[in-house]
Short mmCIF file of C-alpha atoms in Angstrom, two decimals:
data_model
loop_
_atom_site.label_atom_id
_atom_site.label_comp_id
_atom_site.label_asym_id
_atom_site.label_seq_id
_atom_site.Cartn_x
_atom_site.Cartn_y
_atom_site.Cartn_z
CA MET A 1 -16.24 -4.71 -23.25
CA SER A 2 -13.18 -3.69 -21.27
CA ASN A 3 -12.16 -0.18 -20.41
CA PRO A 4 -8.85 0.95 -22.01
CA LEU A 5 -7.70 2.07 -18.55
CA ASP A 6 -8.08 -1.44 -17.06
CA ASN A 7 -4.93 -3.17 -15.82
CA PRO A 8 -4.04 -5.69 -18.57
CA HIS A 9 -2.34 -7.94 -16.01
CA ASP A 10 -5.56 -8.46 -14.04
CA LEU A 11 -8.16 -8.96 -16.75
CA ASP A 12 -8.69 -12.59 -15.73
CA ALA A 13 -8.58 -11.92 -11.96
CA PRO A 14 -11.76 -12.72 -10.08
CA PRO A 15 -13.67 -9.80 -8.58
CA SER A 16 -13.16 -9.01 -4.92
CA ARG A 17 -15.44 -10.67 -2.40
CA LEU A 18 -15.26 -7.60 -0.16
CA PRO A 19 -18.07 -5.06 -0.32
CA LEU A 20 -17.27 -1.78 -2.04
CA TRP A 21 -17.26 0.20 1.23
CA ALA A 22 -14.65 -2.15 2.74
CA GLN A 23 -12.41 -1.83 -0.32
CA ARG A 24 -12.65 1.95 -0.19
CA ALA A 25 -11.97 1.93 3.57
CA GLY A 26 -8.77 -0.07 2.98
CA ILE A 27 -7.53 2.46 0.46
CA VAL A 28 -8.47 5.38 2.73
CA LEU A 29 -6.54 3.75 5.60
CA PHE A 30 -3.49 3.42 3.37
CA LEU A 31 -3.71 7.05 2.28
CA PHE A 32 -4.20 8.14 5.89
CA GLY A 33 -1.02 6.26 6.85
CA VAL A 34 0.92 7.95 4.07
CA GLY A 35 -0.39 11.32 5.25
CA VAL A 36 0.60 10.63 8.87
CA ALA A 37 4.05 9.51 7.71
CA GLY A 38 4.37 12.71 5.70
CA GLY A 39 3.42 14.75 8.74
CA TYR A 40 6.08 13.04 10.83
CA ALA A 41 8.63 13.58 8.06
CA LEU A 42 7.81 17.28 7.92
CA THR A 43 8.38 17.55 11.66
CA GLU A 44 11.68 15.66 11.30
CA HIS A 45 10.63 12.47 13.10
CA TRP A 46 12.31 10.25 10.51
CA ARG A 47 12.16 6.93 12.33
CA ARG A 48 8.42 7.28 13.00
CA ALA A 49 7.78 8.41 9.43
CA THR A 50 9.75 5.47 8.01
CA PHE A 51 8.01 2.98 10.29
CA ILE A 52 4.51 4.26 9.49
CA LEU A 53 5.23 4.43 5.76
CA GLY A 54 6.59 0.87 5.86
CA ALA A 55 3.52 -0.32 7.78
CA SER A 56 1.31 1.49 5.25
CA LEU A 57 3.06 -0.34 2.41
CA LEU A 58 2.45 -3.64 4.19
CA TRP A 59 -1.22 -2.67 4.43
CA LEU A 60 -1.18 -1.75 0.72
CA ALA A 61 -0.06 -5.32 -0.05
CA VAL A 62 -3.16 -6.62 1.74
CA VAL A 63 -5.34 -4.09 -0.07
CA ARG A 64 -3.83 -5.02 -3.43
CA LEU A 65 -4.55 -8.71 -2.86
CA THR A 66 -8.12 -8.21 -1.67
CA CYS A 67 -9.46 -5.25 -3.69
CA ASP A 68 -10.38 -4.83 -7.33
CA SER A 69 -7.70 -3.38 -9.59
CA ARG A 70 -10.05 -0.80 -11.02
CA LEU A 71 -10.72 0.57 -7.53
CA VAL A 72 -7.06 0.48 -6.45
CA GLY A 73 -6.23 2.56 -9.51
CA VAL A 74 -2.70 3.91 -9.72
CA PHE A 75 -1.43 1.42 -7.12
CA ALA A 76 -2.26 -1.48 -9.46
CA VAL A 77 0.84 -1.42 -11.63
CA ARG A 78 1.46 -5.07 -12.47
CA SER A 79 -0.30 -8.25 -11.44
CA ARG A 80 -1.80 -8.56 -7.97
CA ARG A 81 0.88 -11.00 -6.89
CA PHE A 82 3.80 -8.87 -8.11
CA ASP A 83 2.42 -5.66 -6.61
CA ALA A 84 1.76 -7.37 -3.27
CA LEU A 85 5.23 -8.93 -3.16
CA PHE A 86 6.89 -5.65 -4.06
CA ALA A 87 4.92 -3.67 -1.46
CA THR A 88 5.62 -6.35 1.16
CA ALA A 89 9.35 -6.37 0.44
CA LEU A 90 9.65 -2.58 0.43
CA GLY A 91 7.42 -2.10 3.47
CA GLY A 92 9.15 -4.85 5.43
CA LEU A 93 12.55 -3.36 4.64
CA MET A 94 11.41 0.09 5.76
CA VAL A 95 9.95 -1.26 9.02
CA PHE A 96 13.13 -3.26 9.66
CA LEU A 97 15.38 -0.27 8.99
CA SER A 98 13.32 2.04 11.18
CA ALA A 99 13.41 -0.47 14.04
CA SER A 100 17.11 -1.29 13.68
CA VAL A 101 18.53 2.25 13.56
CA ASP A 102 19.41 3.68 16.96
CA ALA A 103 17.76 6.92 17.97
CA LEU A 104 20.09 9.90 18.01
CA GLY A 105 20.88 11.31 21.39
CA SER A 106 20.14 8.22 23.41
#
């Protein structure tokens, strides 16, 4: 019997081959990256914050492809493939923009 909170797009997806601790570690690393990016944003280091947030989104794409949807929770919006492609595109764009913008005052 399925849980009503399960992602309907991933009901037929195979379970992750990673152990539970590794899946949780991947999510914790993503959340840590978001926290570090937020800290840089609060201290007005916008390029660093954008780069780290973009890199965190790239990591989220890997996590989304390799971890169970039930464990990923709110980050599992659509199918694994769509979520990973969206996170990769957004994260790659953020990393590119942060690397391509010149630093002020240089």
